[in-house]
mmCIF file of C-alpha atoms in Angstrom:
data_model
loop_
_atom_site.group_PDB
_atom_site.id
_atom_site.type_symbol
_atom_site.label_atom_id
_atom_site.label_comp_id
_atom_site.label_asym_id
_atom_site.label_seq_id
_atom_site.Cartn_x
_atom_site.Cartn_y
_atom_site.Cartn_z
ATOM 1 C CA UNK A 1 191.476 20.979 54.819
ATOM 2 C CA UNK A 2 194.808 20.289 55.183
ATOM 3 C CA UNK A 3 196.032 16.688 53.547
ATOM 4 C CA UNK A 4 192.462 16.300 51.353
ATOM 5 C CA UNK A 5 192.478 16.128 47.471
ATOM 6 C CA UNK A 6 191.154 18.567 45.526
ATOM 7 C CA UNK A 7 188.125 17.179 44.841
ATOM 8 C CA UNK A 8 187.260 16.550 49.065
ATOM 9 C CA UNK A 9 188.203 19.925 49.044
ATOM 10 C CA UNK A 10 186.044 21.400 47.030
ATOM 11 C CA UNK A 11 183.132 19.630 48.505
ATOM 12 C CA UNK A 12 183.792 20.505 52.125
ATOM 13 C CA UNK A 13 184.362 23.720 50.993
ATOM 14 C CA UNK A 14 180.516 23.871 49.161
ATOM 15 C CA UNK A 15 179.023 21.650 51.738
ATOM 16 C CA UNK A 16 179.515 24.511 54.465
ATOM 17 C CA UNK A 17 179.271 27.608 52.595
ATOM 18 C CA UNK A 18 175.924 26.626 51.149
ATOM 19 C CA UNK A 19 174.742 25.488 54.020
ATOM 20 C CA UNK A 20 175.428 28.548 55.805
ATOM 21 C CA UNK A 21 175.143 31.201 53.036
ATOM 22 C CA UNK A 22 172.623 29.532 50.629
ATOM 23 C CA UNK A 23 173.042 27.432 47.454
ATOM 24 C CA UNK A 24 172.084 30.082 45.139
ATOM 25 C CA UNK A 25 173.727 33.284 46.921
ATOM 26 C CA UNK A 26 177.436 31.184 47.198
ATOM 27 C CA UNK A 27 179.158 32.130 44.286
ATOM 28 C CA UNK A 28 181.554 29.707 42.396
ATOM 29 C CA UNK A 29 184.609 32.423 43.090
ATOM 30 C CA UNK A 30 183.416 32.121 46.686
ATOM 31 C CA UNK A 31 183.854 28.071 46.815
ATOM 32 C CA UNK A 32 187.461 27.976 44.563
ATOM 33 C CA UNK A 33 188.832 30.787 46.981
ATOM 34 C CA UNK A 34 187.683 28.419 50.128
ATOM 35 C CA UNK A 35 188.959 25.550 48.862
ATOM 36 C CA UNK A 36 192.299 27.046 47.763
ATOM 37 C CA UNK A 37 191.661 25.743 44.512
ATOM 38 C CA UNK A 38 192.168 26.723 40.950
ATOM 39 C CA UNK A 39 188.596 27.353 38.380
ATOM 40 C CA UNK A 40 190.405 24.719 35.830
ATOM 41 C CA UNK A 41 190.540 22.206 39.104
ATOM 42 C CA UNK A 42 187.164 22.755 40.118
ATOM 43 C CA UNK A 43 185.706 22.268 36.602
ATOM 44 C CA UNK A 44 187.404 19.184 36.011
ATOM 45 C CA UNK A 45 185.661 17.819 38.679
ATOM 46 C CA UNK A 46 182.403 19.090 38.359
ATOM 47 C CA UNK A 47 181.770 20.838 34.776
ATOM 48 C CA UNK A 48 178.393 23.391 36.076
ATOM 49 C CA UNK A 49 177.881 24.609 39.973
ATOM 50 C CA UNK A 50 174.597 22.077 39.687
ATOM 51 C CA UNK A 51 177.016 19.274 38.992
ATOM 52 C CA UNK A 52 179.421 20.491 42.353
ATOM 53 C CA UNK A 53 175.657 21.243 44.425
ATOM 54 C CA UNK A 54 174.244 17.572 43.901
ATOM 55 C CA UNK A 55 177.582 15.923 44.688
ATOM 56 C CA UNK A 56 177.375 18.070 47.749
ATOM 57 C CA UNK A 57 173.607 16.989 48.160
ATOM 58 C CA UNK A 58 174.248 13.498 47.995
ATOM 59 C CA UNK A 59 177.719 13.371 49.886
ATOM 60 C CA UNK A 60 175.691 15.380 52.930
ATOM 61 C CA UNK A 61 173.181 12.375 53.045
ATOM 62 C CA UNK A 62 175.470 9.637 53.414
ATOM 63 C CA UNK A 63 177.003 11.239 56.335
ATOM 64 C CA UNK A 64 173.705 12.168 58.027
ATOM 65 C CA UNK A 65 172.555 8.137 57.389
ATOM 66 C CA UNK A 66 175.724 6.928 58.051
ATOM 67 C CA UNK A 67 176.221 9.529 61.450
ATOM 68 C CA UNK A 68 172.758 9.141 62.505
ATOM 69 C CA UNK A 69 172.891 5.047 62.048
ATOM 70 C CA UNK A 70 176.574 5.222 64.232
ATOM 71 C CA UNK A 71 174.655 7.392 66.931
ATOM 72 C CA UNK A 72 171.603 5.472 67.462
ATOM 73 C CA UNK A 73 173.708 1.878 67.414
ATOM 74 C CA UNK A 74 175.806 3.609 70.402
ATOM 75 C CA UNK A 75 172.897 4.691 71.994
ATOM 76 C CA UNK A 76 172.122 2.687 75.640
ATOM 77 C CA UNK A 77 168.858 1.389 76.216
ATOM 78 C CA UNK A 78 166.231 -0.965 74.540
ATOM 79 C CA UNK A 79 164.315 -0.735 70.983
ATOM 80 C CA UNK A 80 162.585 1.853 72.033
ATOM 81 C CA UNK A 81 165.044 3.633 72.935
ATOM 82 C CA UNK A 82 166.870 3.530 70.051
ATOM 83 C CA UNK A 83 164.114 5.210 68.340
ATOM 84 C CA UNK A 84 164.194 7.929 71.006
ATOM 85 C CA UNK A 85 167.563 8.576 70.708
ATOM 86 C CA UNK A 86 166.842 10.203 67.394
ATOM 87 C CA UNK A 87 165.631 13.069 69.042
ATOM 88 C CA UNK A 88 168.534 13.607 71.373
ATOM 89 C CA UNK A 89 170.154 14.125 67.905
ATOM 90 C CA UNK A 90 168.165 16.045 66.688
ATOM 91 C CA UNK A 91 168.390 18.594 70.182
ATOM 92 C CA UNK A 92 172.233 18.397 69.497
ATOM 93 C CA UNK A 93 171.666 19.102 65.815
ATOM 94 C CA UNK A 94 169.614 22.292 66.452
ATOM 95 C CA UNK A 95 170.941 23.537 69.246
ATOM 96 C CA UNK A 96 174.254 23.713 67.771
ATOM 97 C CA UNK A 97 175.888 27.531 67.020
ATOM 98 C CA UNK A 98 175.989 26.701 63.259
ATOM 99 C CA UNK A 99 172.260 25.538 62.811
ATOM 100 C CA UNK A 100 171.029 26.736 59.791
ATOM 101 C CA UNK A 101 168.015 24.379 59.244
ATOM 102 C CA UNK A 102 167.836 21.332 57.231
ATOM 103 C CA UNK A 103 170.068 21.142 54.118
ATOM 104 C CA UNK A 104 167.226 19.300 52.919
ATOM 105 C CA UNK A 105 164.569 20.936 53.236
ATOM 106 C CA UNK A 106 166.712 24.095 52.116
ATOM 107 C CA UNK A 107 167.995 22.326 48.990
ATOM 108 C CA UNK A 108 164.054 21.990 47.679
ATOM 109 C CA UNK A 109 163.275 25.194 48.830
ATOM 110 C CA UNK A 110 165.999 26.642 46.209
ATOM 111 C CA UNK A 111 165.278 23.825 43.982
ATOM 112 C CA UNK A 112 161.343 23.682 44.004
ATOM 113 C CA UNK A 113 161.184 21.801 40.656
ATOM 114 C CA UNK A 114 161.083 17.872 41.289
ATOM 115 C CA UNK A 115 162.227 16.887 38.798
ATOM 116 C CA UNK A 116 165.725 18.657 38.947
ATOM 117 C CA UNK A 117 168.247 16.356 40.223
ATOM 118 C CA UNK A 118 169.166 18.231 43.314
ATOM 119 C CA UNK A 119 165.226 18.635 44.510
ATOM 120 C CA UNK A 120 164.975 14.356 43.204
ATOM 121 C CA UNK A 121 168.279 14.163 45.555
ATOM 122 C CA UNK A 122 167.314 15.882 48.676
ATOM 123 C CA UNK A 123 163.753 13.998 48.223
ATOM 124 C CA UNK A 124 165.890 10.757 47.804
ATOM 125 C CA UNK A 125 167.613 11.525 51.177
ATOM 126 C CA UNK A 126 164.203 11.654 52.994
ATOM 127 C CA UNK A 127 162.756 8.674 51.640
ATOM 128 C CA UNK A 128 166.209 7.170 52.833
ATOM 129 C CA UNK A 129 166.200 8.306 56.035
ATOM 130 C CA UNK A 130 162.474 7.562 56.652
ATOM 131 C CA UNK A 131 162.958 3.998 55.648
ATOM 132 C CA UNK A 132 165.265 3.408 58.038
ATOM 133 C CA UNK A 133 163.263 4.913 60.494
ATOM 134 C CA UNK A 134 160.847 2.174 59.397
ATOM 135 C CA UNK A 135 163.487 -0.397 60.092
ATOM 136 C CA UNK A 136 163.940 1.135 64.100
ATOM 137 C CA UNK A 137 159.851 1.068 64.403
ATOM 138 C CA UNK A 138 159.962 -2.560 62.994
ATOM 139 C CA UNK A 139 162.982 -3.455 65.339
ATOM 140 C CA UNK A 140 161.022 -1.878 68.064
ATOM 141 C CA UNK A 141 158.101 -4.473 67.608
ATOM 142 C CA UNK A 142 155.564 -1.560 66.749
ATOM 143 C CA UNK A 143 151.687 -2.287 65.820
ATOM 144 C CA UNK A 144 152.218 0.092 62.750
ATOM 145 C CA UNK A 145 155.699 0.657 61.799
ATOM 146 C CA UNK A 146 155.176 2.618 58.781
ATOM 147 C CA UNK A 147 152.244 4.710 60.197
ATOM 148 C CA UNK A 148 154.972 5.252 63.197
ATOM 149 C CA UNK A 149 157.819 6.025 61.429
ATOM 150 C CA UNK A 150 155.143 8.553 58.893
ATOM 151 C CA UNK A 151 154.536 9.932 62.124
ATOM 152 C CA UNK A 152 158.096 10.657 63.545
ATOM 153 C CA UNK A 153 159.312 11.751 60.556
ATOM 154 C CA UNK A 154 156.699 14.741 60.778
ATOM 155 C CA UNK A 155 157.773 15.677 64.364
ATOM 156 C CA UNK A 156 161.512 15.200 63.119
ATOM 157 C CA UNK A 157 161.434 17.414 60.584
ATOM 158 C CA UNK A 158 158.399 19.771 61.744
ATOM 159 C CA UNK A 159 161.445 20.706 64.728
ATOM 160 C CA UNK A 160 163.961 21.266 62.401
ATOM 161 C CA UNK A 161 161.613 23.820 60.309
ATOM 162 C CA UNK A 162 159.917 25.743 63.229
ATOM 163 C CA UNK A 163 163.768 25.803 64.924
ATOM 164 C CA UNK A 164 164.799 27.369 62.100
ATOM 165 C CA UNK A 165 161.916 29.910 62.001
ATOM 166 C CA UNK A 166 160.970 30.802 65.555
ATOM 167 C CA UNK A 167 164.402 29.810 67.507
ATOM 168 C CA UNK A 168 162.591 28.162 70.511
ATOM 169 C CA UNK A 169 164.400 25.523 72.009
ATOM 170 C CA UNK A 170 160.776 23.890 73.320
ATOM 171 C CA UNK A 171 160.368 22.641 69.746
ATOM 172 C CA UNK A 172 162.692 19.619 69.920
ATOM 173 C CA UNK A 173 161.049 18.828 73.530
ATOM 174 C CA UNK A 174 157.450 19.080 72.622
ATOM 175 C CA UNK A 175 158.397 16.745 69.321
ATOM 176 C CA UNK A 176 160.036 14.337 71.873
ATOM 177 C CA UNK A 177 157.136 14.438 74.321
ATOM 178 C CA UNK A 178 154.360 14.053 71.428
ATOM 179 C CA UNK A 179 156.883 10.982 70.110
ATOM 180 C CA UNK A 180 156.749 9.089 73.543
ATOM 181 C CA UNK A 181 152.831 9.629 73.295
ATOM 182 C CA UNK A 182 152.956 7.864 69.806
ATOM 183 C CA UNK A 183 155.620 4.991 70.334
ATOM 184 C CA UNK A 184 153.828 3.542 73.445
ATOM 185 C CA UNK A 185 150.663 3.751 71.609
ATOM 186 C CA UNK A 186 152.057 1.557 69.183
ATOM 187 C CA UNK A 187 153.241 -0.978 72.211
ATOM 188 C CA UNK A 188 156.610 -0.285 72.321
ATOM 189 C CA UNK A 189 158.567 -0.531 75.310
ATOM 190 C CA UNK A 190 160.666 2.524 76.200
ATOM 191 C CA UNK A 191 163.154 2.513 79.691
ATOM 192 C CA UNK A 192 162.400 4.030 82.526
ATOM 193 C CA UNK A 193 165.563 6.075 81.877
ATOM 194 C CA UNK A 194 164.389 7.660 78.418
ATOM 195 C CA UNK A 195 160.688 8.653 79.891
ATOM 196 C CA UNK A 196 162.153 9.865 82.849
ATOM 197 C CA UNK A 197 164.890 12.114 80.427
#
């Protein structure tokens, strides 16, 4: 964390320990000690942990938007394609030696209340991201964009949660393979290259 304020710090610091440990079970002592900070530092930034865990919240989902919007742009291929890219993401997302399941769906499960601002902010990151999901289906010329992109956000995030549960790596391909069933459906064109993948 060399050359970061403080205050970057801190969050990078939070961002990966409660990912990886759990919101609730990380400790504050745990996060200053990580961040090589002092308790004075840290509270001058964020006055309660609930404060530091929704500035971590919110930080995580503009660079899963912004990552996941760089990604698909880059990705080869038509529309369609575009949309399928997604779940070459997501394989690289869960397959990865660090998965821990969504920080999401892991923030509401600590914070079941809705109406506490990290549950309202992890919520707020899934209407986000399924809006713009929206946007592809839209771009792709489907029949039903918003019943598409209802649809792929269930296989999306149904392959993060039984990833997380069972450990199979067939979830991410059977979401992928039920997807291409659903896009065409809806008349969009995908490449010969992505329904051969």
């Amino acid at each position: 964390m060399a050359g970061k304020g403080a205050k970057d710090k801190l969050l990078e610091a939070a961002k990966e320990l409660f990912y990886t440990g759990g919101i609730h079970a990380t400790g504050i002592d745990k996060v200053i000690e990580t961040a090589g900070v002092t308790r004075m530092t840290l509270y001058k930034y964020f006055p309660s942990k609930d404060d530091l865990i929704l500035a971590v919240v919110e930080l995580k989902s503009r660079e899963v938007l912004e990552q996941t919007r760089m990604r698909v742009d880059a990705a080869p291929g038509n529309a369609g394609d575009k949309i399928m890219a997604l779940f070459k993401i997501l394989q690289q997302f869960t397959d990865d030696a660090g998965f821990c399941g969504c920080p999401f769906t892991n923030a509401v499960a600590e914070y079941s209340d809705p109406s506490h601002p990290v549950h309202a902010a992890a919520a707020k990151h899934t209407e986000a991201a399924r809006g713009y999901l929206t946007e592809l289906c839209r771009s792709a010329g489907a029949k039903e964009p918003d019943l598409l992109a209802d649809q792929l956000s269930i296989l999306l995030k149904g392959a993060v949660v039984l990833k997380a549960l069972e450990g199979s790596c067939q979830v991410v391909r059977a979401a992928r393979a039920a997807a291409v069933v659903l896009i065409t459906a809806q008349g969009v064109e995908l490449s010969e290259e992505t329904l051969g993948a």
